[in-house]
mmCIF file of C-alpha atoms in Angstrom:
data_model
loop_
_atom_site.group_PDB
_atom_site.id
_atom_site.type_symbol
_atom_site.label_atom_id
_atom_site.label_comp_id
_atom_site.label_asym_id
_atom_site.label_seq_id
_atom_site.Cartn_x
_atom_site.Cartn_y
_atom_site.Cartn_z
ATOM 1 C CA UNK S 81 117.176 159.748 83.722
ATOM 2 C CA UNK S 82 114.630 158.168 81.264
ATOM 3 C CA UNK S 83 111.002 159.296 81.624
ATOM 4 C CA UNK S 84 108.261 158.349 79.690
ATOM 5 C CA UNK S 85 104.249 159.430 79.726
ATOM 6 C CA UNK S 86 102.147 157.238 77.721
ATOM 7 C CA UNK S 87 99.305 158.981 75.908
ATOM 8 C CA UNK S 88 95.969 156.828 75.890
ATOM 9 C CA UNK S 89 91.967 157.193 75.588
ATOM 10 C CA UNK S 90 89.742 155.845 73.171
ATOM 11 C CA UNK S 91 89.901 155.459 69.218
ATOM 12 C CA UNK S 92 89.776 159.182 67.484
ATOM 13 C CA UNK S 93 90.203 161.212 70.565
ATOM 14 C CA UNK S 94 93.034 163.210 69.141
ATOM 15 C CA UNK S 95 95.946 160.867 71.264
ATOM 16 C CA UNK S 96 97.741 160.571 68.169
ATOM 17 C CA UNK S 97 97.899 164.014 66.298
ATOM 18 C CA UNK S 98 98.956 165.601 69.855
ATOM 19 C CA UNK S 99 101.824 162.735 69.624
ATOM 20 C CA UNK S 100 102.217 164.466 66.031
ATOM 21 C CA UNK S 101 102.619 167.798 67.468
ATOM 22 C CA UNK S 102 104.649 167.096 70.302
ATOM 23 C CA UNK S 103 107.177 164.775 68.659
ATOM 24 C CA UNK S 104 106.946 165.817 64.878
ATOM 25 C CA UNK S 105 107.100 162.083 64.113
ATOM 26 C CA UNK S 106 104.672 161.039 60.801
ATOM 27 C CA UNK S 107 102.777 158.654 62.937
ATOM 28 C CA UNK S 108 99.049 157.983 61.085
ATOM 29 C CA UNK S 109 96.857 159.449 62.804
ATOM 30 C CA UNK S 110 94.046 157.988 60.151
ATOM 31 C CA UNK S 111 90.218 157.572 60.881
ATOM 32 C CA UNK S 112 89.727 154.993 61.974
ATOM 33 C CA UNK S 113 90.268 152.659 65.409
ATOM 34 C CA UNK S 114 93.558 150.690 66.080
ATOM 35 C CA UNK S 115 95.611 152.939 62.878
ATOM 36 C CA UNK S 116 98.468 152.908 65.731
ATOM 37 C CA UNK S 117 99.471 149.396 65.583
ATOM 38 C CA UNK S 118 102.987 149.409 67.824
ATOM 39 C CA UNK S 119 103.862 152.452 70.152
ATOM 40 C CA UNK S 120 105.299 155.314 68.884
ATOM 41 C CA UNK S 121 108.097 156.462 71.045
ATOM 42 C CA UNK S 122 109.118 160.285 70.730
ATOM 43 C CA UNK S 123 111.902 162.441 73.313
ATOM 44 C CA UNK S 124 110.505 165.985 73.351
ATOM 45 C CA UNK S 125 111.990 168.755 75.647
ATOM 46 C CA UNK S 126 110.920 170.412 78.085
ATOM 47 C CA UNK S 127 110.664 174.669 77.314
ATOM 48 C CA UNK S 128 112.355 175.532 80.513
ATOM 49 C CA UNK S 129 113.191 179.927 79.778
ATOM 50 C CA UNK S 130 115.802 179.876 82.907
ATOM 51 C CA UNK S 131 118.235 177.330 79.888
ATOM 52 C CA UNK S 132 117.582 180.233 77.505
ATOM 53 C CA UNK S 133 118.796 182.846 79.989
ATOM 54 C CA UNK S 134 121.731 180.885 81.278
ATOM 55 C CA UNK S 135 123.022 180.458 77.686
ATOM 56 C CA UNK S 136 122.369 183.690 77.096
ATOM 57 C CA UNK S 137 125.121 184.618 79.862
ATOM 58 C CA UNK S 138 127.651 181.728 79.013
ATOM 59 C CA UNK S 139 126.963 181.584 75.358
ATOM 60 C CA UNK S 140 128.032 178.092 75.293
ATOM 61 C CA UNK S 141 128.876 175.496 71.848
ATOM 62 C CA UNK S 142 125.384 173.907 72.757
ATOM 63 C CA UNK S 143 122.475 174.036 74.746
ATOM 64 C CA UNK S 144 120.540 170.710 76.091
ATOM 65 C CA UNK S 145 117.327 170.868 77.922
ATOM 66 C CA UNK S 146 115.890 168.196 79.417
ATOM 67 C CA UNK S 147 113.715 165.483 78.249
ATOM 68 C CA UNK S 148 110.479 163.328 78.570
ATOM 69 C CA UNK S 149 109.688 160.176 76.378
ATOM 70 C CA UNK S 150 106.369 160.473 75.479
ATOM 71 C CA UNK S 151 104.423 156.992 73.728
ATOM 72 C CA UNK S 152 101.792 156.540 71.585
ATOM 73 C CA UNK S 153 99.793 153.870 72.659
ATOM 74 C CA UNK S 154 96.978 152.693 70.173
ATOM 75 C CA UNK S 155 93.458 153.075 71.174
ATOM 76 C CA UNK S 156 91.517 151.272 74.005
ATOM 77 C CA UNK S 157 88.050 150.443 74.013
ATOM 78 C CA UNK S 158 85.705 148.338 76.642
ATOM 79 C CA UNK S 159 86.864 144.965 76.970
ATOM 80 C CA UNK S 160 90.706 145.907 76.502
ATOM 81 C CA UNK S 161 91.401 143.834 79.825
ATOM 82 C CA UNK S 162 90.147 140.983 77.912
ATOM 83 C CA UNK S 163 91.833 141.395 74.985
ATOM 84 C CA UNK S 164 89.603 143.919 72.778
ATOM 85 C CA UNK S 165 90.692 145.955 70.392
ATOM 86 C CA UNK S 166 94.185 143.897 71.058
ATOM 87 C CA UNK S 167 93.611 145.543 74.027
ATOM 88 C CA UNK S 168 96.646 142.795 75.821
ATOM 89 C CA UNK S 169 98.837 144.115 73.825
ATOM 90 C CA UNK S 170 98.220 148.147 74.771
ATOM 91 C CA UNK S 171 98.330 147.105 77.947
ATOM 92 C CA UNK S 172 101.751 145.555 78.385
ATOM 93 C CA UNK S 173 102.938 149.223 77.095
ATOM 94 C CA UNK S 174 101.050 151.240 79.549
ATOM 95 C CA UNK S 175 102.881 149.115 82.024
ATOM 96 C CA UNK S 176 106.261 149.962 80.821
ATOM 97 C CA UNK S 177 105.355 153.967 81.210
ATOM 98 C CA UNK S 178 106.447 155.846 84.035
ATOM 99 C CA UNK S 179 103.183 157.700 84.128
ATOM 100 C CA UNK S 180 99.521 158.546 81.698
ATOM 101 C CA UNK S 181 98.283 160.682 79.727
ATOM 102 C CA UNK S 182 94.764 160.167 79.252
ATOM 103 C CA UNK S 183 92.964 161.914 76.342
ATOM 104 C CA UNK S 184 89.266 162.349 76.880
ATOM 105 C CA UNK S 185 87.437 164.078 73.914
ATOM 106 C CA UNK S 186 85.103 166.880 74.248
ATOM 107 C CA UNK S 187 84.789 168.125 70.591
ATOM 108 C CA UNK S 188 82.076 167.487 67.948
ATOM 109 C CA UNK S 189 83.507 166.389 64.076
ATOM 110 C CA UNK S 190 81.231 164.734 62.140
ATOM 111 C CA UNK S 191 83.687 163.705 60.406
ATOM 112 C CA UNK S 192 85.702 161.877 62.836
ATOM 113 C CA UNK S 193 84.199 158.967 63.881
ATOM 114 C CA UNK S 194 83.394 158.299 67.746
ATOM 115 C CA UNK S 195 83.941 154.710 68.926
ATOM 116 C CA UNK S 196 80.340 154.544 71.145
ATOM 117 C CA UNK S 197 78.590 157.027 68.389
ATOM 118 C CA UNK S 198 78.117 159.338 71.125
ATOM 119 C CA UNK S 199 80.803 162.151 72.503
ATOM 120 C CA UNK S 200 80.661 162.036 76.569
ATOM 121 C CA UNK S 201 83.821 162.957 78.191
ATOM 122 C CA UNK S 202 82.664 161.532 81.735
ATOM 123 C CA UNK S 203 81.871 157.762 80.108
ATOM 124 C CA UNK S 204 84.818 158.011 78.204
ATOM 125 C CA UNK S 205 87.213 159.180 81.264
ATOM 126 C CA UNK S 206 85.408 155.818 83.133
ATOM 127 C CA UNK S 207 85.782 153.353 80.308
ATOM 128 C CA UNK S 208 89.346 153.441 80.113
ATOM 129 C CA UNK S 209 90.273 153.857 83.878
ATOM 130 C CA UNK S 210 87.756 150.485 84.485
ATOM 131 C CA UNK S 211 89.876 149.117 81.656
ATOM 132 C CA UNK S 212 93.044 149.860 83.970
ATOM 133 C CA UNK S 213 91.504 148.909 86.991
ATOM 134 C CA UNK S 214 90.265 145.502 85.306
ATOM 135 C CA UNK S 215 93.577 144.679 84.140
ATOM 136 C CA UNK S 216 95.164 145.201 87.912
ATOM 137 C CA UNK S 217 92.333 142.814 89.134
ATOM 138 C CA UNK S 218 93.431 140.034 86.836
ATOM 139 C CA UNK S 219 97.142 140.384 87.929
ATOM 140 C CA UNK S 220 96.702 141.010 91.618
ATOM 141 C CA UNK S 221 93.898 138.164 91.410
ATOM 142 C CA UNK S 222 96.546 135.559 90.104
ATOM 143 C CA UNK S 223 99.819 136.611 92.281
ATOM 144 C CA UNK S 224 97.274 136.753 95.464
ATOM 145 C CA UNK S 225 96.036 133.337 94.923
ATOM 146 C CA UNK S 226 99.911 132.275 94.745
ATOM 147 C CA UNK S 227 101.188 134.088 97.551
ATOM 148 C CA UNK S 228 98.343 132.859 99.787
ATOM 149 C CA UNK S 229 99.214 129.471 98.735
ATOM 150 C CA UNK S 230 103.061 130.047 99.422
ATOM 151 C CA UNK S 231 102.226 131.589 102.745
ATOM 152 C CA UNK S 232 100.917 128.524 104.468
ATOM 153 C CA UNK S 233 104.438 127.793 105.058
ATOM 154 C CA UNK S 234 104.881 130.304 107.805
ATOM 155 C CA UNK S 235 107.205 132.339 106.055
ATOM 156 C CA UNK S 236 107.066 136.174 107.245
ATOM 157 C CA UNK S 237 107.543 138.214 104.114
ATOM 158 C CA UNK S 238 104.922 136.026 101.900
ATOM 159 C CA UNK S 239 102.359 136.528 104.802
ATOM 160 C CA UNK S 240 102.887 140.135 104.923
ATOM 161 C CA UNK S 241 102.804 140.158 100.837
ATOM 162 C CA UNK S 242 99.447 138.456 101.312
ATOM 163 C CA UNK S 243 98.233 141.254 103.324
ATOM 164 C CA UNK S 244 99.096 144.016 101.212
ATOM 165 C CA UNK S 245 97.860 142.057 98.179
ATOM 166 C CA UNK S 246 94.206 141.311 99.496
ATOM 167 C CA UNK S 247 93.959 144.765 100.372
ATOM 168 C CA UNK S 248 94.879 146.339 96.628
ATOM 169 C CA UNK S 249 92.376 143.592 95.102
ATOM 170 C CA UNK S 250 89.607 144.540 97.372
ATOM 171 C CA UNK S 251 90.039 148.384 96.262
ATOM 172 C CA UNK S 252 90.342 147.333 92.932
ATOM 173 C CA UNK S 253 87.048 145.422 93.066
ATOM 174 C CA UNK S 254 85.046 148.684 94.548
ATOM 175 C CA UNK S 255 86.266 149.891 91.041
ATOM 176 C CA UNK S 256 88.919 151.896 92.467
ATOM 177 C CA UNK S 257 92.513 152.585 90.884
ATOM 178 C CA UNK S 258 95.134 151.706 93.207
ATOM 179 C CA UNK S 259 96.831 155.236 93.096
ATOM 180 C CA UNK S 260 93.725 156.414 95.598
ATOM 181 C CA UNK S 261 95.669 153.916 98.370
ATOM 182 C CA UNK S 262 97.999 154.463 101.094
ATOM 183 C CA UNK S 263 100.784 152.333 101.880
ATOM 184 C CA UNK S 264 103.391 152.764 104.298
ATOM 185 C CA UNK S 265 107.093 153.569 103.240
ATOM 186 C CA UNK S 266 107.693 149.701 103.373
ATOM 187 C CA UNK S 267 104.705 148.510 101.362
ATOM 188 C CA UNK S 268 105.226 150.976 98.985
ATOM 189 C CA UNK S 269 108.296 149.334 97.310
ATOM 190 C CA UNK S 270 106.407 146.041 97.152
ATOM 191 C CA UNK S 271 103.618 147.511 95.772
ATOM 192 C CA UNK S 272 105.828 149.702 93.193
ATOM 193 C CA UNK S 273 107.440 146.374 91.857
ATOM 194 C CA UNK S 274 103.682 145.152 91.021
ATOM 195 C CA UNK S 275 103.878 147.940 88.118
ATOM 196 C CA UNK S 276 100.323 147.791 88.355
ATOM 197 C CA UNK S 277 98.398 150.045 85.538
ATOM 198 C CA UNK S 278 96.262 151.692 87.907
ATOM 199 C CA UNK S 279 98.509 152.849 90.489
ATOM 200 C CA UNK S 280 100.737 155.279 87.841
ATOM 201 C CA UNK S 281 99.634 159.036 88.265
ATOM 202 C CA UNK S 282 97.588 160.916 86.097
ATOM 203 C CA UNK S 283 97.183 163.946 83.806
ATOM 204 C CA UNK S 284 93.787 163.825 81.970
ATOM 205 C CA UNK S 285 94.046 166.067 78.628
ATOM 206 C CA UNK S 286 90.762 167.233 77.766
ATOM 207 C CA UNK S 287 90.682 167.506 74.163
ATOM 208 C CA UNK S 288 88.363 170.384 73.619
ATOM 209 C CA UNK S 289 87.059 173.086 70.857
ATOM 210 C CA UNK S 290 85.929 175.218 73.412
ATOM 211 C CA UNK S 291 88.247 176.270 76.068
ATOM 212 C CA UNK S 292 85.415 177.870 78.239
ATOM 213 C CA UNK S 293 83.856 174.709 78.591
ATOM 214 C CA UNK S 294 84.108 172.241 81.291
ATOM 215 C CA UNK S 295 82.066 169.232 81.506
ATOM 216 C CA UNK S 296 81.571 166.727 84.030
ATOM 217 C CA UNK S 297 84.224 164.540 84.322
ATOM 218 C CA UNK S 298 83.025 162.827 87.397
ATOM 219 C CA UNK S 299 85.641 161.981 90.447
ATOM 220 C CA UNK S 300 88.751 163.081 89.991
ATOM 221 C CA UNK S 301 92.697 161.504 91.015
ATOM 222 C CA UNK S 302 94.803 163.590 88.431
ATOM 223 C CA UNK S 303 95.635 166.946 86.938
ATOM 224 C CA UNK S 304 93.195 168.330 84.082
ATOM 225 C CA UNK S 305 94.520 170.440 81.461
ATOM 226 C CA UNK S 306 92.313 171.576 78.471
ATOM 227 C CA UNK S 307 94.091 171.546 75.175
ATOM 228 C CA UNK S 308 92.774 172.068 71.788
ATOM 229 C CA UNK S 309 94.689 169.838 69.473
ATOM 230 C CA UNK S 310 93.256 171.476 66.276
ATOM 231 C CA UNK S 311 94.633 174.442 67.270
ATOM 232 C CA UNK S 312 98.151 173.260 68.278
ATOM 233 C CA UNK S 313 97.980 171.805 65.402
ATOM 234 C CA UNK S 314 98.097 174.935 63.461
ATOM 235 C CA UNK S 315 100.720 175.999 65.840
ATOM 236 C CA UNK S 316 102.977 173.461 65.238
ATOM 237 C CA UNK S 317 102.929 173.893 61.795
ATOM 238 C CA UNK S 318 104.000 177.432 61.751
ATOM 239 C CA UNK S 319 108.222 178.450 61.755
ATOM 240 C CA UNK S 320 109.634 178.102 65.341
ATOM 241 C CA UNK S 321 109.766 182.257 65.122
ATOM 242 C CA UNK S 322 106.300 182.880 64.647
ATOM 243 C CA UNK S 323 104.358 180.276 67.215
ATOM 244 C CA UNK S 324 104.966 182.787 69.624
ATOM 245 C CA UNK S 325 103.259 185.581 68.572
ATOM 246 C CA UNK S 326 100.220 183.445 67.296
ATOM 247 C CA UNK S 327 100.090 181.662 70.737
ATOM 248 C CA UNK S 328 99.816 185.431 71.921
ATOM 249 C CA UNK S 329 97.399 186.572 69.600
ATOM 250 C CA UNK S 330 95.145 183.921 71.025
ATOM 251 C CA UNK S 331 95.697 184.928 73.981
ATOM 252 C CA UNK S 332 97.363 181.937 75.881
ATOM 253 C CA UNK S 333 99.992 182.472 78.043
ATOM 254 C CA UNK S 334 101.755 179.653 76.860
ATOM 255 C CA UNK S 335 101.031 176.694 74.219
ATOM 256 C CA UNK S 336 98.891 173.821 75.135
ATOM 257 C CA UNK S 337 101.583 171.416 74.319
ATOM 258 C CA UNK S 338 104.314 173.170 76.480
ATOM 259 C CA UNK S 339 101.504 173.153 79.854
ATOM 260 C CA UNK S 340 101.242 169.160 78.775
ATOM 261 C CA UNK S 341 104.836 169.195 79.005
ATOM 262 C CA UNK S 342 105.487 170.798 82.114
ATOM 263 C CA UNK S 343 102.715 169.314 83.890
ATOM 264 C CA UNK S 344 104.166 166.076 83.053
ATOM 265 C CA UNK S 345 107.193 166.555 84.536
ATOM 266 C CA UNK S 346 106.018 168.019 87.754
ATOM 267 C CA UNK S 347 103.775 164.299 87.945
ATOM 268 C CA UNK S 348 106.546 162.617 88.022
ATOM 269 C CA UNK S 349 108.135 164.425 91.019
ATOM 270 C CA UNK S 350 110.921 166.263 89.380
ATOM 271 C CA UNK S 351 113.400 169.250 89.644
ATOM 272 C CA UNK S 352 115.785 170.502 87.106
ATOM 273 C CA UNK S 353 119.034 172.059 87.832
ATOM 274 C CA UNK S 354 121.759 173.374 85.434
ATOM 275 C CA UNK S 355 125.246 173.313 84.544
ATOM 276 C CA UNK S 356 126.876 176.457 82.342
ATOM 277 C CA UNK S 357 129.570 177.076 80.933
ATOM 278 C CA UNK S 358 131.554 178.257 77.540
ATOM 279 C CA UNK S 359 131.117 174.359 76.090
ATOM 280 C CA UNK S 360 127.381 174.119 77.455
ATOM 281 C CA UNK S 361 124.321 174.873 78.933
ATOM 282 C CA UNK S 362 122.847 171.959 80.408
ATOM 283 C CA UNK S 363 119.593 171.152 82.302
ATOM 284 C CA UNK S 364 119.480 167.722 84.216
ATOM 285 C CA UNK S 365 116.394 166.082 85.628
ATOM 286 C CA UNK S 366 116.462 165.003 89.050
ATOM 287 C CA UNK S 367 113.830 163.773 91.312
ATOM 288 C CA UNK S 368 112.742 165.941 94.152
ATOM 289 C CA UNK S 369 114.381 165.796 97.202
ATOM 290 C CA UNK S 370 117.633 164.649 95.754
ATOM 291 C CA UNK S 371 120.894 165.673 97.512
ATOM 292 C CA UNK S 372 124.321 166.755 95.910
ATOM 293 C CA UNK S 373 125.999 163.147 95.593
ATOM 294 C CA UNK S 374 122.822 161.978 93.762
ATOM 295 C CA UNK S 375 122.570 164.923 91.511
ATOM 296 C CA UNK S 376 126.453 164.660 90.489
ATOM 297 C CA UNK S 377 125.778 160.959 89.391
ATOM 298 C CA UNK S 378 123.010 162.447 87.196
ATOM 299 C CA UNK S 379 125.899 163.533 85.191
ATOM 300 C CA UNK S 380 128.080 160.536 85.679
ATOM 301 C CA UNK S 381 127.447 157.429 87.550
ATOM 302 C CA UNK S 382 131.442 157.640 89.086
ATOM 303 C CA UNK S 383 130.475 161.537 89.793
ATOM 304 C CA UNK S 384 128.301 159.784 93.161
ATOM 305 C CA UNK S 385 131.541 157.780 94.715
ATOM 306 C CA UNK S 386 133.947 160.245 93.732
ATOM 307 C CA UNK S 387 131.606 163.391 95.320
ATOM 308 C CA UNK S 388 133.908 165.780 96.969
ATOM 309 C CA UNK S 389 131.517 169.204 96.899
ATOM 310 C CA UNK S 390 129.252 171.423 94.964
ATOM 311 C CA UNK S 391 129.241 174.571 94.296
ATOM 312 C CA UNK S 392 125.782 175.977 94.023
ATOM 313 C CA UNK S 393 124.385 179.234 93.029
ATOM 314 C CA UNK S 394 120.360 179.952 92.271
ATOM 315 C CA UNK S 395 120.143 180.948 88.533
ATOM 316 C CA UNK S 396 118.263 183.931 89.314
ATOM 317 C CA UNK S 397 121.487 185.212 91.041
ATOM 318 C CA UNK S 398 123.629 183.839 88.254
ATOM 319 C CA UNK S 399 121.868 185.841 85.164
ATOM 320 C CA UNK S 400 121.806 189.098 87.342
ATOM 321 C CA UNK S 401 125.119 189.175 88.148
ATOM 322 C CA UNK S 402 126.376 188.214 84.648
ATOM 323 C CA UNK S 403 129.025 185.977 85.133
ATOM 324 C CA UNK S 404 130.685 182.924 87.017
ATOM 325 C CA UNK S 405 133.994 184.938 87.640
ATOM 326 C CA UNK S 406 131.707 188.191 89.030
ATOM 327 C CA UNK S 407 129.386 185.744 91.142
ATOM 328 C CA UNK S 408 132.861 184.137 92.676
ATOM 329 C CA UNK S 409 133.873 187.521 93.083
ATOM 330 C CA UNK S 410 131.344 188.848 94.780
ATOM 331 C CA UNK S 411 130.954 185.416 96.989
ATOM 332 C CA UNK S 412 128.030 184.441 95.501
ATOM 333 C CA UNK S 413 128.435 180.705 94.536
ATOM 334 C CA UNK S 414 128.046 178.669 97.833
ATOM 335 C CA UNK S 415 129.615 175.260 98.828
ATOM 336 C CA UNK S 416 127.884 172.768 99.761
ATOM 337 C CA UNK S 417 128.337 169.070 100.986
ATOM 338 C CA UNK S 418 126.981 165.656 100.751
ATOM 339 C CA UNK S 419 123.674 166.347 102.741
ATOM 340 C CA UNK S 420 122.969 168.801 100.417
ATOM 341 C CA UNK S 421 119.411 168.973 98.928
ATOM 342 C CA UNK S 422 119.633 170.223 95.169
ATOM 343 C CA UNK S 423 116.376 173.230 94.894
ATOM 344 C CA UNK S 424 115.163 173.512 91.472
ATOM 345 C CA UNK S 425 116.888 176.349 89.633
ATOM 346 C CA UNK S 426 120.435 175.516 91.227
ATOM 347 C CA UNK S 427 123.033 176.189 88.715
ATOM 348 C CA UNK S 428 125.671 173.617 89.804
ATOM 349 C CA UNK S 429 129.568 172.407 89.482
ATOM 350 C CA UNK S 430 130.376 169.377 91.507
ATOM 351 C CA UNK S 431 134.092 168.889 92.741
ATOM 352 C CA UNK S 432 134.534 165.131 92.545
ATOM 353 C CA UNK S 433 137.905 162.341 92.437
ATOM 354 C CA UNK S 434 138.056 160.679 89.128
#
């Protein structure tokens, strides 16, 4: 399953050293606006401790975690909609994202350059969304006109297209991102097919020197996480062995990177489950709600026809007992059928006709 988060926000906001961090890819990250020219496009795991353990048990040939795309998408500025800043351009690569990052600065550098002169998280957070919004309005504007036209013909599914169209481009005129709408089950994958900029959810990374702050960033439709990218910087650039103990020593529970991580994938609506064994530990990304067939085809498209059964055990219950041969032994592993719902943290082995 391929997942991607585009990072965006204004010139010299920090969007492109976190893609540093979080990819180790040498993408500039000069000062100065528009150094990011094309996307940047890095796969970065996701920490997830309950792999660690699993291997631990089944002390496999490899371990694979899971994975999120994340894309560095060059800085926008007022007037992107129109084509500042090659603004088009950005644009087309937000759309291709499966969700946003937003970076909104709240750090003072004299040295780094600020694209309005003046640091305000708030007007920042508003220029780009109105960017988003803007866009939308140009794109529902033109396939509303069309539709409208087309629907004069009497034909059902343009007129209720019309509908759902007039109603996205009057929210979007308020100033409003399509993401704070409603639509009904069937609306929803006509609107989804719109890919419209505005309607993809949300995390808003505060880039900030001061983690007790927290400034005004005005109505809110996303997650906010506060993440100082100096900092992670300096974590980053220490050996695998010892970011944990300096991430300690600050006194995090975590690194800022790994809660942009995780946050990111519970956006996007997902749930991870595992497969172990003496060849591999594996985590697989599913979306929520996804039953056994579906889950099985994760692994191998044939795996959803040929779906005979799983067998399921939490991985809690797994690490305690020590074992796949104990857990059998002790009845542990369950089977389940084609109804069932896969919970995050099932270690599973499907049963399937090849």
């Amino acid at each position: 399953m391929s997942l991607s988060i585009g990072i965006v926000g204004l010139p010299n906001v920090g969007k492109s050293t976190l893609f540093n961090i979080l990819t180790k890819k040498n993408v500039d990250a000069a000062n100065y606006p528009f150094c990011t020219i094309d996307p940047n496009v890095g796969v970065v795991k996701v920490p997830d401790k309950r792999l660690d353990e699993l291997a631990a048990v089944s002390k496999p040939l490899k371990v694979i975690p899971t994975a999120i795309e994340f894309v560095d998408i060059a800085g926008l500025v007022a007037g992107a909609s129109k084509g500042e800043g090659l603004g088009n351009q950005f644009l087309a690569h937000i759309r291709e994202c499966d969700a946003i990052c937003e970076v909104v600065r709240n750090f003072q550098d004299k040295n780094i350059i600020h694209v309005s002169g003046v640091v305000n998280p708030k007007e920042d957070k508003e220029t780009i969304n109105l960017e988003l919004i803007l866009a939308d309005l140009g794109s529902i504007g033109k396939r509303l006109e069309k539709t409208r036209k087309e629907s004069k013909s009497g034909n059902k599914e343009l007129i209720a297209q019309t509908v759902i169209l007039d109603k996205i481009y009057q929210h979007l005129e308020k100033g409003l991102a399509a993401r704070s709408l409603e639509f009904s089950e069937e609306e929803g994958l006509f609107v989804k097919a719109l890919n419209l900029l505005s309607l993809k959810p949300i995390i808003y990374l505060l880039n900030d020197d001061d983690a007790s702050s927290s400034p005004d960033l005005g109505e809110m439709d996303g997650e906010v996480i506060t993440v100082n990218v100096k900092i992670e910087a300096e974590i980053a650039a220490l050996a695998e062995e010892e970011q944990a103990e300096y991430i300690q020593e600050l006194g995090l529970e975590q690194s800022g990177l790994d809660k942009l991580i995780a946050a990111s994938y519970k956006l996007l609506g997902l749930d991870t489950f595992f497969t172990t064994g003496p060849d591999e530990s594996r985590a697989w990304t599913i979306k929520h709600g996804a039953k056994a067939p579906e889950a099985a085809g994760v692994i191998h498209t044939d795996f959803i026809k040929g779906f005979i059964r799983a067998e399921v055990i939490n991985w809690e219950q797994f690490v305690a007992i020590g074992s796949e041969s104990k857990a059998r032994e002790q009845g542990l592993i369950r089977t389940e059928g084609k109804d069932y719902v896969v919970k995050d943290g099932d270690v599973c082995n499907f049963l399937v006709n090849r």
